[in-house]
CSV table of C-alpha atoms in Angstrom, one decimal:
chain,number,residue,atom,x,y,z
A,26,MET,CA,44.0,15.9,49.6
A,27,ALA,CA,40.5,14.4,49.6
A,28,SER,CA,37.8,16.6,48.5
A,29,LEU,CA,35.0,16.7,51.0
A,30,ASP,CA,31.2,17.7,49.8
A,31,ASP,CA,29.3,19.8,52.2
A,32,GLN,CA,27.8,16.7,53.7
A,33,GLU,CA,30.8,14.9,54.4
A,34,LEU,CA,32.4,18.0,55.8
A,35,GLY,CA,29.3,18.3,58.0
A,36,THR,CA,29.4,14.7,59.0
A,37,ALA,CA,33.1,14.8,59.9
A,38,ILE,CA,32.6,18.0,62.2
A,39,GLN,CA,29.8,16.2,63.8
A,40,ASN,CA,31.9,13.0,64.2
A,41,ALA,CA,34.4,15.3,66.0
A,42,ASP,CA,32.0,15.4,69.1
A,43,SER,CA,31.8,11.7,69.3
A,44,PRO,CA,31.8,9.9,72.7
A,45,ALA,CA,33.7,7.1,71.0
A,46,TRP,CA,37.6,7.8,70.6
A,47,SER,CA,37.9,6.1,67.2
A,48,VAL,CA,34.9,8.2,65.6
A,49,ARG,CA,37.0,11.3,66.8
A,50,ALA,CA,40.2,10.1,65.4
A,51,ALA,CA,38.8,9.1,62.2
A,52,ALA,CA,37.1,12.5,62.1
A,53,GLY,CA,40.3,14.0,62.5
A,54,ARG,CA,42.1,12.3,59.9
A,55,GLN,CA,39.4,13.0,57.6
A,56,LEU,CA,39.2,16.8,58.2
A,57,ALA,CA,43.3,17.1,58.2
A,58,GLY,CA,43.6,15.3,54.9
A,59,SER,CA,40.7,17.5,53.3
A,60,ASP,CA,41.0,20.3,50.8
A,61,ARG,CA,38.7,22.3,52.8
A,62,ILE,CA,40.9,22.5,56.0
A,63,ASP,CA,40.5,26.1,56.5
A,64,GLU,CA,36.5,25.5,57.1
A,65,ALA,CA,37.7,23.2,60.4
A,66,THR,CA,40.6,24.6,61.6
A,67,ASP,CA,38.7,25.3,65.0
A,68,VAL,CA,37.6,21.6,65.3
A,69,ILE,CA,41.2,20.3,64.1
A,70,HIS,CA,42.6,22.1,66.9
A,71,ARG,CA,40.3,20.7,69.4
A,72,LEU,CA,40.9,17.2,68.0
A,73,LEU,CA,44.5,17.8,68.4
A,74,LEU,CA,44.1,18.8,71.9
A,75,ASP,CA,41.5,15.9,72.6
A,76,VAL,CA,41.4,15.7,76.5
A,77,GLN,CA,40.0,12.2,76.5
A,78,ASP,CA,42.2,9.9,74.4
A,79,THR,CA,46.0,10.8,72.8
A,80,GLY,CA,44.6,8.4,70.1
A,81,VAL,CA,42.6,11.4,68.8
A,82,THR,CA,45.5,13.4,69.0
A,83,HIS,CA,48.3,11.0,67.1
A,84,GLU,CA,45.8,10.5,64.5
A,85,THR,CA,44.7,14.2,63.7
A,86,ALA,CA,48.7,15.1,63.9
A,87,VAL,CA,49.9,12.3,61.8
A,88,ALA,CA,47.3,13.1,59.0
A,89,LEU,CA,48.1,16.9,59.3
A,90,LEU,CA,51.7,15.9,58.8
A,91,GLU,CA,51.0,13.6,55.7
A,92,ARG,CA,49.6,16.6,53.8
A,93,GLU,CA,53.2,17.5,53.5
A,94,ASP,CA,52.3,21.2,53.5
A,95,THR,CA,53.1,24.2,55.7
A,96,LEU,CA,49.3,24.5,56.9
A,97,GLY,CA,49.1,21.2,58.2
A,98,LEU,CA,52.6,21.4,59.9
A,99,ARG,CA,51.3,25.1,61.3
A,100,CYS,CA,48.1,23.2,62.9
A,101,VAL,CA,50.3,20.9,64.6
A,102,LEU,CA,52.9,23.6,66.0
A,103,LEU,CA,49.9,25.7,67.0
A,104,ALA,CA,48.4,22.6,69.1
A,105,ARG,CA,51.6,21.8,70.7
A,106,SER,CA,52.2,25.5,72.0
A,107,TYR,CA,48.8,24.9,73.5
A,108,ALA,CA,49.0,21.7,74.7
A,109,SER,CA,48.9,21.8,78.6
A,110,GLU,CA,48.7,18.0,79.6
A,111,THR,CA,52.0,16.7,79.4
A,112,TRP,CA,50.9,13.4,77.5
A,113,THR,CA,49.2,15.5,74.9
A,114,ALA,CA,52.0,17.4,74.1
A,115,GLU,CA,54.1,14.4,74.2
A,116,GLU,CA,52.0,12.7,71.5
A,117,ILE,CA,52.2,15.7,69.4
A,118,GLN,CA,56.1,15.9,69.7
A,119,ALA,CA,56.0,12.0,68.9
A,120,ALA,CA,54.1,12.8,65.6
A,121,LEU,CA,56.6,15.5,64.7
A,122,ASP,CA,59.9,13.7,66.0
A,123,CYS,CA,58.8,10.7,64.0
A,124,ASP,CA,57.6,12.3,60.9
A,125,PRO,CA,58.8,9.7,58.2
A,126,ASP,CA,59.8,12.5,56.3
A,127,TRP,CA,63.0,12.9,58.5
A,128,MET,CA,64.3,9.8,56.8
A,129,THR,CA,64.8,11.1,53.1
A,130,THR,CA,67.1,14.3,52.4
A,131,GLU,CA,64.2,15.7,50.4
A,132,GLY,CA,61.9,15.3,53.1
A,133,ALA,CA,63.8,16.7,55.8
A,134,ASP,CA,64.7,19.8,53.4
A,135,ARG,CA,61.3,20.4,53.0
A,136,LEU,CA,60.5,20.3,56.8
A,137,ILE,CA,63.5,22.3,57.6
A,138,LYS,CA,62.3,25.0,55.2
A,139,GLN,CA,58.7,24.9,56.7
A,140,TYR,CA,60.1,25.2,60.1
A,141,ARG,CA,62.2,28.3,58.9
A,142,GLU,CA,59.0,29.8,57.3
A,143,LEU,CA,57.0,29.2,60.7
A,144,SER,CA,59.8,30.5,62.7
A,145,THR,CA,58.5,34.2,61.4
A,146,ASP,CA,54.8,33.1,61.9
A,147,HIS,CA,52.4,36.0,63.1
A,148,ASP,CA,51.4,33.7,66.1
A,149,GLU,CA,53.8,33.6,69.1
A,150,GLY,CA,53.0,30.0,69.7
A,151,VAL,CA,53.7,28.7,66.2
A,152,ARG,CA,56.8,31.0,65.8
A,153,ASP,CA,58.4,29.7,69.2
A,154,GLU,CA,57.8,26.0,68.5
A,155,ALA,CA,59.3,26.1,64.9
A,156,GLN,CA,62.1,28.0,66.5
A,157,ARG,CA,62.4,25.5,69.3
A,158,LEU,CA,62.6,22.7,66.7
A,159,LEU,CA,65.1,24.0,64.6
A,160,ALA,CA,67.5,24.9,67.7
A,161,ARG,CA,67.3,21.1,68.4
A,162,LEU,CA,68.4,20.7,64.7
A,163,ARG,CA,71.4,22.9,64.7
A,164,PRO,CA,72.3,25.9,66.5
A,165,ARG,CA,70.2,29.0,66.2
A,166,LYS,CA,72.8,31.2,64.7
A,167,GLU,CA,73.2,28.9,61.9
A,168,TRP,CA,69.6,28.4,60.8
A,169,ALA,CA,68.9,32.2,61.4
A,170,ARG,CA,71.9,33.1,59.2
A,171,ASP,CA,70.5,30.5,56.3
A,172,SER,CA,67.1,32.1,56.8
A,173,ALA,CA,68.7,35.7,55.9
A,174,THR,CA,70.3,34.4,52.9
A,175,ASP,CA,67.3,32.5,51.6
A,176,ALA,CA,65.3,35.8,51.6
């Protein structure tokens, strides 16, 4: 993860309001890959739901998934649960479906574990999205049973 100082963080947050989609997308990538993500979650959420260009949505979602941590995945699932525009929801879903970690056993195992963890999240939208994605992978009874044995 990139370490941003206060000035870099402020610049990235300011760039998130740029009229240029490429500047907003770069800000999304920078904030999503930062070790200070918790200070910019509202801005990241707004970038994921960018109403002007799905390129911003895509770049931000991919950068969050590249973190390979539950926090990044949670941000993407939260935005997916809020996406009201079809093209935005589809762009977020495409980032989730095309995550290259699905191509390796280790990556897929990590993602499934994170989805299981997020399927009990305190936020209903995150929880529902994680459960929906797990159900696509295998029947709910199986992952619910596995979650109970992992505890």
